[in-house]
PDB file of C-alpha atoms in Angstrom:
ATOM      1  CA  UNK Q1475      30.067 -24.231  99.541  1.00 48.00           C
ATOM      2  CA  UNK Q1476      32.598 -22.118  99.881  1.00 46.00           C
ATOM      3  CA  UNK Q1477      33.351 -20.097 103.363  1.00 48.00           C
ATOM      4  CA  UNK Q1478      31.409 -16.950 103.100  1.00 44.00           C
ATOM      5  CA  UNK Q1479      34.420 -14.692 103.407  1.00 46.00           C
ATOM      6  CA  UNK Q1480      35.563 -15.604 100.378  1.00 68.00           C
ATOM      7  CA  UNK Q1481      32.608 -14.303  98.576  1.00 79.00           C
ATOM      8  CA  UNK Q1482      30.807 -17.931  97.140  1.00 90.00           C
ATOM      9  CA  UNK Q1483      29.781 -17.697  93.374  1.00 94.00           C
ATOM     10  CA  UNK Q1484      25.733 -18.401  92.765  1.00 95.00           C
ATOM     11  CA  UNK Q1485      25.043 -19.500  89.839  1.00 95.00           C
ATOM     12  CA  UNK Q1486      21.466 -18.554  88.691  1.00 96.00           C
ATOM     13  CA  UNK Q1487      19.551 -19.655  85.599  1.00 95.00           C
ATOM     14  CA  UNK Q1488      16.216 -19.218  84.255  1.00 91.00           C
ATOM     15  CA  UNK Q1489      14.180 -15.855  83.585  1.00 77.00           C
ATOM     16  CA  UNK Q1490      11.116 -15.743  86.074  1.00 68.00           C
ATOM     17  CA  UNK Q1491      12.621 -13.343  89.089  1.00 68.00           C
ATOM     18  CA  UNK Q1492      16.154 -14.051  88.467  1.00 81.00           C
ATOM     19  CA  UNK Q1493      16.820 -10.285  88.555  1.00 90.00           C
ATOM     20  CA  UNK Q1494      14.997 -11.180  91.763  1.00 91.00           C
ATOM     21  CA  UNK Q1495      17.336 -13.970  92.942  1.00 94.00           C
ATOM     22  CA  UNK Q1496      20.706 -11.856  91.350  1.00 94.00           C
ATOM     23  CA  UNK Q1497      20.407  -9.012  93.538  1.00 95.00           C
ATOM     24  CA  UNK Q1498      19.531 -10.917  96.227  1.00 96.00           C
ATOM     25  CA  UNK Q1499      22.722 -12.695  96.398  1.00 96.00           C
ATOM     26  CA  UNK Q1500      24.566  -9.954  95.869  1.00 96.00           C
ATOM     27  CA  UNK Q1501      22.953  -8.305  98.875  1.00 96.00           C
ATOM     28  CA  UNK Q1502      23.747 -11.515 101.052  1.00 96.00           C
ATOM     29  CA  UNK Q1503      26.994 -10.540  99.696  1.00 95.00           C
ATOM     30  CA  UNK Q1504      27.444 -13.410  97.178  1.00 95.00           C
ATOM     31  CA  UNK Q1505      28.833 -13.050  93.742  1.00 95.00           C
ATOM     32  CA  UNK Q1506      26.185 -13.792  90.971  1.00 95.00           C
ATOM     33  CA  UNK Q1507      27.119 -15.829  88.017  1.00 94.00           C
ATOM     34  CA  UNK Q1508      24.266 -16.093  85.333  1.00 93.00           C
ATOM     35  CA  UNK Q1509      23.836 -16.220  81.660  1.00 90.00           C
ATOM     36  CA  UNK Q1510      23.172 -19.491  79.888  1.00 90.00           C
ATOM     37  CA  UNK Q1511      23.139 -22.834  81.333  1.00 92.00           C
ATOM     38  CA  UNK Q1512      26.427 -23.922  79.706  1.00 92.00           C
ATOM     39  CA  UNK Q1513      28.255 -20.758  80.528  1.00 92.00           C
ATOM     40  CA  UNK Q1514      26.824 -20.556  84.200  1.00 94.00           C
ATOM     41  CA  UNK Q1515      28.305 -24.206  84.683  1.00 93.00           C
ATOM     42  CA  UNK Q1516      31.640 -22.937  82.934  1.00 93.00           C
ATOM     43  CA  UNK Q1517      32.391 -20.699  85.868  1.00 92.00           C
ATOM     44  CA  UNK Q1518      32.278 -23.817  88.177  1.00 93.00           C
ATOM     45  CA  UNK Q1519      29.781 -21.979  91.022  1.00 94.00           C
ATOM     46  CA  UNK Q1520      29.944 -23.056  94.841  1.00 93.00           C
ATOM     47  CA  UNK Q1521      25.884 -23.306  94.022  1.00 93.00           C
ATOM     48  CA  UNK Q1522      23.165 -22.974  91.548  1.00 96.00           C
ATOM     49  CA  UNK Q1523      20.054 -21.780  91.487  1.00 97.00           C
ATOM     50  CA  UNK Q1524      17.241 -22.660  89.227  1.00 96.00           C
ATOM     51  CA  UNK Q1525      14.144 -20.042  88.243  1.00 94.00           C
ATOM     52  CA  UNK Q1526      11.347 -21.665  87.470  1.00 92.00           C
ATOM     53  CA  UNK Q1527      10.288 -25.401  86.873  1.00 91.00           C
ATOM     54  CA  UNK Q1528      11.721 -25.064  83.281  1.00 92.00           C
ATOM     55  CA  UNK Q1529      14.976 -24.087  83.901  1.00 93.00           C
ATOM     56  CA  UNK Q1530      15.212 -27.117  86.522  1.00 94.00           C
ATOM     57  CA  UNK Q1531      14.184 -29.294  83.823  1.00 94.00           C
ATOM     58  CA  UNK Q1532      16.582 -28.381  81.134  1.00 94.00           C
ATOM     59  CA  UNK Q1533      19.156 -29.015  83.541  1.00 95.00           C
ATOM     60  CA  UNK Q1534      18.132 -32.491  84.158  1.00 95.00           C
ATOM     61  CA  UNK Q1535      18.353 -33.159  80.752  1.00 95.00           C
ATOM     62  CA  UNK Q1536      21.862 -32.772  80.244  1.00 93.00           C
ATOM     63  CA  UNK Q1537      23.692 -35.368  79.150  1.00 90.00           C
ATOM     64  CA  UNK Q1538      26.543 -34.739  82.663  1.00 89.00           C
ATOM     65  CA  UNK Q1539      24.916 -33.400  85.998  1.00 91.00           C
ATOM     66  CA  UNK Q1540      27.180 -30.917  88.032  1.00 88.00           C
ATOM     67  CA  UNK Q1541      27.565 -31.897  91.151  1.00 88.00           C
ATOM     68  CA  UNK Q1542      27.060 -28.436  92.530  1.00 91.00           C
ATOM     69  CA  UNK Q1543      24.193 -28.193  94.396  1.00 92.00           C
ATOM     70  CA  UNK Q1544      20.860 -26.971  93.021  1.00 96.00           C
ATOM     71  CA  UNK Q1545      18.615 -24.823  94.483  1.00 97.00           C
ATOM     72  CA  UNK Q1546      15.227 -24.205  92.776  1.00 95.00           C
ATOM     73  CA  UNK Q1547      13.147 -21.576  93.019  1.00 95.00           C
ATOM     74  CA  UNK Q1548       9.575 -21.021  91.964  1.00 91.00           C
ATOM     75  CA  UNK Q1549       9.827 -24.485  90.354  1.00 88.00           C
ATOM     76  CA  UNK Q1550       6.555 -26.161  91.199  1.00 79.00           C
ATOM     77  CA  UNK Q1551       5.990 -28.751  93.938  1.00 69.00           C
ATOM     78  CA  UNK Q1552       7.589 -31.696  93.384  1.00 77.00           C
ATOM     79  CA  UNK Q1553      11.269 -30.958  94.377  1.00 85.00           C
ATOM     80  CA  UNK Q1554      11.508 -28.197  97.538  1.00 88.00           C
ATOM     81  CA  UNK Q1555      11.851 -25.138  96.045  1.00 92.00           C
ATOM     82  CA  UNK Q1556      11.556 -21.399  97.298  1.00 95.00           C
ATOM     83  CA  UNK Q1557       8.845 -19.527  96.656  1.00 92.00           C
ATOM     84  CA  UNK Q1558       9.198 -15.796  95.531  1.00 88.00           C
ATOM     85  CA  UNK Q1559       8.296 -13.997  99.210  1.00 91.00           C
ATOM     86  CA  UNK Q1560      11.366 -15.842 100.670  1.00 95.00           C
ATOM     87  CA  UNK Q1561      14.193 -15.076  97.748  1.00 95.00           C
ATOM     88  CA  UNK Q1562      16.155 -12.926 100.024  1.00 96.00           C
ATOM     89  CA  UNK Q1563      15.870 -15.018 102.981  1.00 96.00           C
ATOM     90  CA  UNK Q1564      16.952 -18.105 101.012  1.00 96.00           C
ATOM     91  CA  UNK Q1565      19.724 -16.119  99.267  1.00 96.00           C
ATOM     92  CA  UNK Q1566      21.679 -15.237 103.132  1.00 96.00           C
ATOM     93  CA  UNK Q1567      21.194 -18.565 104.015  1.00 95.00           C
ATOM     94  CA  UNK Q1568      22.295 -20.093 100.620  1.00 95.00           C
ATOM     95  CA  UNK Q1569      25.493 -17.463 100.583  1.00 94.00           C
ATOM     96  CA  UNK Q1570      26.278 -19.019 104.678  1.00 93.00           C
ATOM     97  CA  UNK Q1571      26.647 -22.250 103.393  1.00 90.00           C
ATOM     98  CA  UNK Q1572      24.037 -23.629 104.862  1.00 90.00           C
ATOM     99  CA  UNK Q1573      21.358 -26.242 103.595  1.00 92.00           C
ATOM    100  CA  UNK Q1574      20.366 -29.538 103.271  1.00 93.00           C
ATOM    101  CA  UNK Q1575      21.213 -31.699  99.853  1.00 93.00           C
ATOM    102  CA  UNK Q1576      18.666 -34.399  98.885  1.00 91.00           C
ATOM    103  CA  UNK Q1577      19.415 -36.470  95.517  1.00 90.00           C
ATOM    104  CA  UNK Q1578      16.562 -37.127  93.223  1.00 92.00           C
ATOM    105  CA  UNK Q1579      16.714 -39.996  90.489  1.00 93.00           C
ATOM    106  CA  UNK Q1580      16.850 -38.903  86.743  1.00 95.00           C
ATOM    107  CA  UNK Q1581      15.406 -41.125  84.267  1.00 96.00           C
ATOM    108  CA  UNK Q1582      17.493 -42.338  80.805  1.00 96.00           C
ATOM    109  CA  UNK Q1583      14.759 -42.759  78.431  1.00 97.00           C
ATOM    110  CA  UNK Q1584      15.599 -45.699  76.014  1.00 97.00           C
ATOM    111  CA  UNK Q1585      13.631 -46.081  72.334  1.00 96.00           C
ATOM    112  CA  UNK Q1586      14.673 -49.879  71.842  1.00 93.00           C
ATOM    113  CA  UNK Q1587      17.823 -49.792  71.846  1.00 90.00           C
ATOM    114  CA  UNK Q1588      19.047 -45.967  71.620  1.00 93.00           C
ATOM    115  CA  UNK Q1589      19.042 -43.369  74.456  1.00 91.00           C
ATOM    116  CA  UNK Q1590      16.756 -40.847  73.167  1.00 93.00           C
ATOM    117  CA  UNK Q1591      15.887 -38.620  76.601  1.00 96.00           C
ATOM    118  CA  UNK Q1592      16.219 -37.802  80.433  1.00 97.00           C
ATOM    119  CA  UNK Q1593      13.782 -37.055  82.528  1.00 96.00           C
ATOM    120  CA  UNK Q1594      13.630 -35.551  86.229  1.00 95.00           C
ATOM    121  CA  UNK Q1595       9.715 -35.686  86.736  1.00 94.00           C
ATOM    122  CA  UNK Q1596       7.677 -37.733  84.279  1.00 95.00           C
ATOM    123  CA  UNK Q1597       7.841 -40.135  80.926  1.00 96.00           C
ATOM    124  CA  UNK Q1598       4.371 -40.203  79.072  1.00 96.00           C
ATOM    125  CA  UNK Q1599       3.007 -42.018  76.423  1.00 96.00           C
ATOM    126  CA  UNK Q1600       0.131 -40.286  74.867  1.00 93.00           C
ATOM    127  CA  UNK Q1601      -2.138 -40.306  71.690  1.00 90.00           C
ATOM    128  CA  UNK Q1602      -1.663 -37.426  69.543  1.00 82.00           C
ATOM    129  CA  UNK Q1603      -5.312 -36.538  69.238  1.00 73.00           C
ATOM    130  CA  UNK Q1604      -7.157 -36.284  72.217  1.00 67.00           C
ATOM    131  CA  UNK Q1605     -10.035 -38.969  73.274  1.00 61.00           C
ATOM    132  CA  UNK Q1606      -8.687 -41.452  70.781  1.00 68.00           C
ATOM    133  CA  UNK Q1607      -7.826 -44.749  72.326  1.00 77.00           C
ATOM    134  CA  UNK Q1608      -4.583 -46.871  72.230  1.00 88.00           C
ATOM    135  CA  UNK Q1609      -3.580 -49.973  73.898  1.00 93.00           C
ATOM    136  CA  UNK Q1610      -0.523 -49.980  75.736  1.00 95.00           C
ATOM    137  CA  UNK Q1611       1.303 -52.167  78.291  1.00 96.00           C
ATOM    138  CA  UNK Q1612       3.592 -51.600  82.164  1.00 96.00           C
ATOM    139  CA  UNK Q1613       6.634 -54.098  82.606  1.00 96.00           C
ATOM    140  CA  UNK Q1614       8.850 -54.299  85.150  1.00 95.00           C
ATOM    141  CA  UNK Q1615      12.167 -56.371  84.624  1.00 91.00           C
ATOM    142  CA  UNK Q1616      10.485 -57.992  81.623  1.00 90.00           C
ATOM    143  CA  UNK Q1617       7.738 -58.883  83.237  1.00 95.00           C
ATOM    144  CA  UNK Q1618       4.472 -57.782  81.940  1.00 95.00           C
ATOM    145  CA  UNK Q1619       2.353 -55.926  84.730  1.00 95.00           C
ATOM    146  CA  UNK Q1620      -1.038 -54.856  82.597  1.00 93.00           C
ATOM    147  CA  UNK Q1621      -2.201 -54.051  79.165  1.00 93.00           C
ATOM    148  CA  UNK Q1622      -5.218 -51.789  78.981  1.00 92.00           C
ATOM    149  CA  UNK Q1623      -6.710 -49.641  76.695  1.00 92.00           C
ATOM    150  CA  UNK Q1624      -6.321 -45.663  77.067  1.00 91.00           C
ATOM    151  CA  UNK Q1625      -5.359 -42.490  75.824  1.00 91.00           C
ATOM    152  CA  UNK Q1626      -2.205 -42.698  77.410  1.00 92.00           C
ATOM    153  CA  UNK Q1627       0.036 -43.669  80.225  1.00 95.00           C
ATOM    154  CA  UNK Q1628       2.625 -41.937  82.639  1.00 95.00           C
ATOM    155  CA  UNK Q1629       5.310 -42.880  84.643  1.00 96.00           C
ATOM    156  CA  UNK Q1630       6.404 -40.588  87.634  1.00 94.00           C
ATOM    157  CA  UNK Q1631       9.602 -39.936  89.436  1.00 93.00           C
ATOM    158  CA  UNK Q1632       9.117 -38.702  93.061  1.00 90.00           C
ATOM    159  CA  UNK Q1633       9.919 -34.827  91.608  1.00 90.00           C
ATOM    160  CA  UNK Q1634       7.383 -35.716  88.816  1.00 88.00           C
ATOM    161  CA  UNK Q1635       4.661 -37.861  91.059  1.00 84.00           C
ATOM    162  CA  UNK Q1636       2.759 -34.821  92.089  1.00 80.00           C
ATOM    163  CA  UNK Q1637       2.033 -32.931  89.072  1.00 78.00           C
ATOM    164  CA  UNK Q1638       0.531 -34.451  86.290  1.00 75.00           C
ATOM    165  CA  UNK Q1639       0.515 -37.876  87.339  1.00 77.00           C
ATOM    166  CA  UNK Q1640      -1.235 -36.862  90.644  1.00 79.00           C
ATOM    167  CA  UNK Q1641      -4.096 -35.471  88.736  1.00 82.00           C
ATOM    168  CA  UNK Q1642      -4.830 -38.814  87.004  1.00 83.00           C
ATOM    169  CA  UNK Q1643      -4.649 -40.247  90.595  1.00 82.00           C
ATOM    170  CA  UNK Q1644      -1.546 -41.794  90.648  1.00 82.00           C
ATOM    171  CA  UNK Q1645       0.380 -42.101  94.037  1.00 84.00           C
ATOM    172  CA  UNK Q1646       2.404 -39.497  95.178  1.00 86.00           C
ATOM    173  CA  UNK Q1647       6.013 -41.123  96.149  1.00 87.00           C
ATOM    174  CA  UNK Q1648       9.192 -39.921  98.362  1.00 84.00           C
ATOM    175  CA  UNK Q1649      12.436 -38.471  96.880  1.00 79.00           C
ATOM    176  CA  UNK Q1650      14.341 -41.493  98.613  1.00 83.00           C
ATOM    177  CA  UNK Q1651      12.303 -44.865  97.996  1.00 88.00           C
ATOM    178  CA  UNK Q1652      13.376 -46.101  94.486  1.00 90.00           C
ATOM    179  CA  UNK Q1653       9.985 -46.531  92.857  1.00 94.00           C
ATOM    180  CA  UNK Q1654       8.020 -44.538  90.309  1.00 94.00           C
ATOM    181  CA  UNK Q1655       4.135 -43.923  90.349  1.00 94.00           C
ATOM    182  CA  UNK Q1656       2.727 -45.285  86.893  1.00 95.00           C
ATOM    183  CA  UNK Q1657      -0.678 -44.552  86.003  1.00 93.00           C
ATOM    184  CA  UNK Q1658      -3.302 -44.876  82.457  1.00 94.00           C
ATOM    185  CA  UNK Q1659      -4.503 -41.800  81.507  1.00 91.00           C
ATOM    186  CA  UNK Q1660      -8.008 -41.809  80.346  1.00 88.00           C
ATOM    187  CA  UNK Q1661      -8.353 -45.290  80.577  1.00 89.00           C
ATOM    188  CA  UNK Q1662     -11.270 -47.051  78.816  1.00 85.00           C
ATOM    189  CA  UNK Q1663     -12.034 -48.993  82.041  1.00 75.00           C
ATOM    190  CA  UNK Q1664     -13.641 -47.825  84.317  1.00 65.00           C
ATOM    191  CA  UNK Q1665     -11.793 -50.283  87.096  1.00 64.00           C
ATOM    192  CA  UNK Q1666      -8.523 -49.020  86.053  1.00 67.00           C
ATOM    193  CA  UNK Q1667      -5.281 -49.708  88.010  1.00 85.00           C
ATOM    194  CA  UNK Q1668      -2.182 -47.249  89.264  1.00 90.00           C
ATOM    195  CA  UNK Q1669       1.031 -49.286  90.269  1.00 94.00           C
ATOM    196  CA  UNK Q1670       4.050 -48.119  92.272  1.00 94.00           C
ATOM    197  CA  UNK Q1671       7.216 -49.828  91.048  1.00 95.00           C
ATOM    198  CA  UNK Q1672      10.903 -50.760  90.811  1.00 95.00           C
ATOM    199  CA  UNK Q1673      12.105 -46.682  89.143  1.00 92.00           C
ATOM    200  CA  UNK Q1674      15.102 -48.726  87.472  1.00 92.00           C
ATOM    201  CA  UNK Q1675      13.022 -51.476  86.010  1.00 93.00           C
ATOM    202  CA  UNK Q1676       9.802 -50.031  84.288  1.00 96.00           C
ATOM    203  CA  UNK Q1677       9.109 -50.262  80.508  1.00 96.00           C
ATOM    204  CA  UNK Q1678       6.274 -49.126  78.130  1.00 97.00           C
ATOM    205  CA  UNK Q1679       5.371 -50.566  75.134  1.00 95.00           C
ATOM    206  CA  UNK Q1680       2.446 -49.492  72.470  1.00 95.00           C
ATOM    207  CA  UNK Q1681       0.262 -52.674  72.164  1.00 93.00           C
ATOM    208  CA  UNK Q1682      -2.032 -51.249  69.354  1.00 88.00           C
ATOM    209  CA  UNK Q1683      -2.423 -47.388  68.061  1.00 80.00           C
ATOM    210  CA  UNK Q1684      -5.570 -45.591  66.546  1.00 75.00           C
ATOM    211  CA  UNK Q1685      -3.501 -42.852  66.208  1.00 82.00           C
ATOM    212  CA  UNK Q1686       0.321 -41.745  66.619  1.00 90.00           C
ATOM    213  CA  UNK Q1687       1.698 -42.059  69.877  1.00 93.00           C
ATOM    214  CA  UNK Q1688       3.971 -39.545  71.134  1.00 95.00           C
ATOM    215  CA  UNK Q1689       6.835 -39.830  73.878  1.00 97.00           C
ATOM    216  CA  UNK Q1690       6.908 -37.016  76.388  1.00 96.00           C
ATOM    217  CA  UNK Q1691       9.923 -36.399  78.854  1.00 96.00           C
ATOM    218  CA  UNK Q1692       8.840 -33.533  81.387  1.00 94.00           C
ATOM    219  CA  UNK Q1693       6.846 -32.454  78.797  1.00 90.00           C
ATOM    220  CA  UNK Q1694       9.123 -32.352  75.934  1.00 94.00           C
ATOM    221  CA  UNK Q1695       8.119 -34.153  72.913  1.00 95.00           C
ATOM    222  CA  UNK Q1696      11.125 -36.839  72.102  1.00 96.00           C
ATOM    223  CA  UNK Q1697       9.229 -38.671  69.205  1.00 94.00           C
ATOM    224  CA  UNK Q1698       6.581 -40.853  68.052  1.00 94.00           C
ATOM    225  CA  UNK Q1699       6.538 -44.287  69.308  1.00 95.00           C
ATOM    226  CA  UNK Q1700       5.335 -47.473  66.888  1.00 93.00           C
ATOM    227  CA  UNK Q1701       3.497 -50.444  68.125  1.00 93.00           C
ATOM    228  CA  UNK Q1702       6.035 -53.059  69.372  1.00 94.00           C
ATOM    229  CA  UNK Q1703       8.989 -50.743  70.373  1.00 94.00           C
ATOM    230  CA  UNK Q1704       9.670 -50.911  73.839  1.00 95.00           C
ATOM    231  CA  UNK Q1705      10.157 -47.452  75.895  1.00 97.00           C
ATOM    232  CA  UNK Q1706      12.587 -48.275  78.894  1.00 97.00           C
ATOM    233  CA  UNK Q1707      13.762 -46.436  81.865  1.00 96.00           C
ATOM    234  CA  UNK Q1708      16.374 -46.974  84.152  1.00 95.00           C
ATOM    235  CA  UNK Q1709      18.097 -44.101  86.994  1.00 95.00           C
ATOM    236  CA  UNK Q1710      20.875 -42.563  84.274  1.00 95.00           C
ATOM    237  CA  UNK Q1711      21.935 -39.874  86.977  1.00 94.00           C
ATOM    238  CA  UNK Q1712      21.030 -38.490  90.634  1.00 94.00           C
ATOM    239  CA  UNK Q1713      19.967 -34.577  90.553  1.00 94.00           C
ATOM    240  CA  UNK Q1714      21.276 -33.083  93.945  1.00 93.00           C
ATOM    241  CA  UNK Q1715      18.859 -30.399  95.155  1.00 94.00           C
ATOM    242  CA  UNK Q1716      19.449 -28.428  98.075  1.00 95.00           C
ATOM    243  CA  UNK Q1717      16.945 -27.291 100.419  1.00 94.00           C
ATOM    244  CA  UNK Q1718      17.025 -24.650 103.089  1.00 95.00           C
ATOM    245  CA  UNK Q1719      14.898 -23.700 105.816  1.00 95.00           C
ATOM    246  CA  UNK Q1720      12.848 -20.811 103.466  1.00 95.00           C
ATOM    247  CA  UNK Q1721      12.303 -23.720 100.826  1.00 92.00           C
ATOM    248  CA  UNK Q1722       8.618 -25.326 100.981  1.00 85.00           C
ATOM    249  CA  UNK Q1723       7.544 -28.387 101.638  1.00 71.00           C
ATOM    250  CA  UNK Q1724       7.894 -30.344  97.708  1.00 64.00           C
ATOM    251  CA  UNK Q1725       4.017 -31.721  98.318  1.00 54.00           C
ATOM    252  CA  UNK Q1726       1.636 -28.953 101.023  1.00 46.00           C
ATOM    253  CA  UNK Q1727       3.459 -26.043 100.960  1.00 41.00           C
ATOM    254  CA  UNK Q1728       0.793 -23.522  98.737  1.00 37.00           C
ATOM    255  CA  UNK Q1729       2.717 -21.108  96.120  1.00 36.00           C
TER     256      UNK Q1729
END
């Protein structure tokens, strides 16, 4: 960050309360920078702040990460993120330069051989209709871990573990210990197994399809996976997020 005198540039993207978040910066006595993503980024900010859970996600997905900090806002619970009632509070703080800046793994999402996605939360595997059953198997470095039968199956970052994954009862997992929740959804056993593994080493793979089976990143739709084709992921960037004292906590804090 730049020293306050000099008036730091926010940059601030996404459309839930950014008028919100603009004028707040401006009253801290920043100088607000928005528009799209790409032009935002063009103006080379002292910080960024992301609206809502979507705009933090399309910035994961870019193919280069800024290293200007990110600060989200309203963007769910699995990164620390500041809820509406503290904007203007986080905004002084933010414009003072102060903050703490955490760095949160973002998945490369390989289709055999070709990068197809990134993700900063969650890679799924799931049937295209619901309650129809697929077989699918969890590797780590090559190594098979289970096969099982189910509608699905979800791997989770720590930004992603407490969201989707956490409702299928997967582990919930720290920002800073390398591993990924992976969990079946729906599984046809009732005895059915979560793992917590290696985030750089796990790999999906479509044993045996009633149905097509689609590949989410953070909810995107990349494609439709065959039977065979491995889905790999491996840490393709780090995401830094900053945090300040009116941020909440990523996992209890309620919105």
């Amino acid at each position: 960050m730049s020293d306050p005198a000099e008036r730091a540039t926010v940059g601030v993207v996404g459309e839930r309360t950014a008028d919100r978040v603009t004028d707040a910066v401006t009253a801290a006595g920043g100088t607000p920078e928005t528009g799209d993503l790409d032009t935002v980024l063009a103006a080379a900010p002292d910080a960024l702040v992301t609206v809502g859970e979507d705009a933090l996600f399309a910035l994961a997905a870019r193919s280069e990460l800024p290293e200007t900090p990110v600060l989200p806002v309203e963007a769910g619970r699995g990164v620390r993120s500041v809820p509406r009632s503290r904007v203007e509070g986080a905004m002084d703080t933010l414009v003072a330069g102060a903050g703490q800046v955490d760095s949160y793994p973002v998945l490369g999402v390989h289709v055999g051989d070709a990068r197809r996605a990134r993700a900063l939360a969650d890679v799924t595997l799931l049937t295209a209709e619901p309650a129809r059953i697929s077989e699918y198997a969890v590797a780590t470095d090559g190594t098979t871990v289970s096969q099982f039968r189910a509608d699905g199956v979800v791997v989770a970052t720590p930004a992603g573990s407490h969201g989707y994954a956490r409702r299928v009862d997967a582990p919930v997992v720290a920002h800073d210990t390398g591993v990924a929740a992976v969990a079946p959804i729906a599984p046809f056993a009732t005895d059915d197994d979560h793992w917590i593994l290696d985030i750089d080493t796990v790999s999906l793979r479509v044993e045996r399809d009633e149905v097509p089976v689609e590949l989410l990143a953070d909810d995107r739709r990349v494609d439709e996976i065959d039977p065979g084709v491995p889905v790999s992921l491996s840490v393709a960037d780090r995401l830094p997020v900053l945090s300040v004292p009116e941020s909440g906590h990523p996992y209890t804090d309620p919105r």
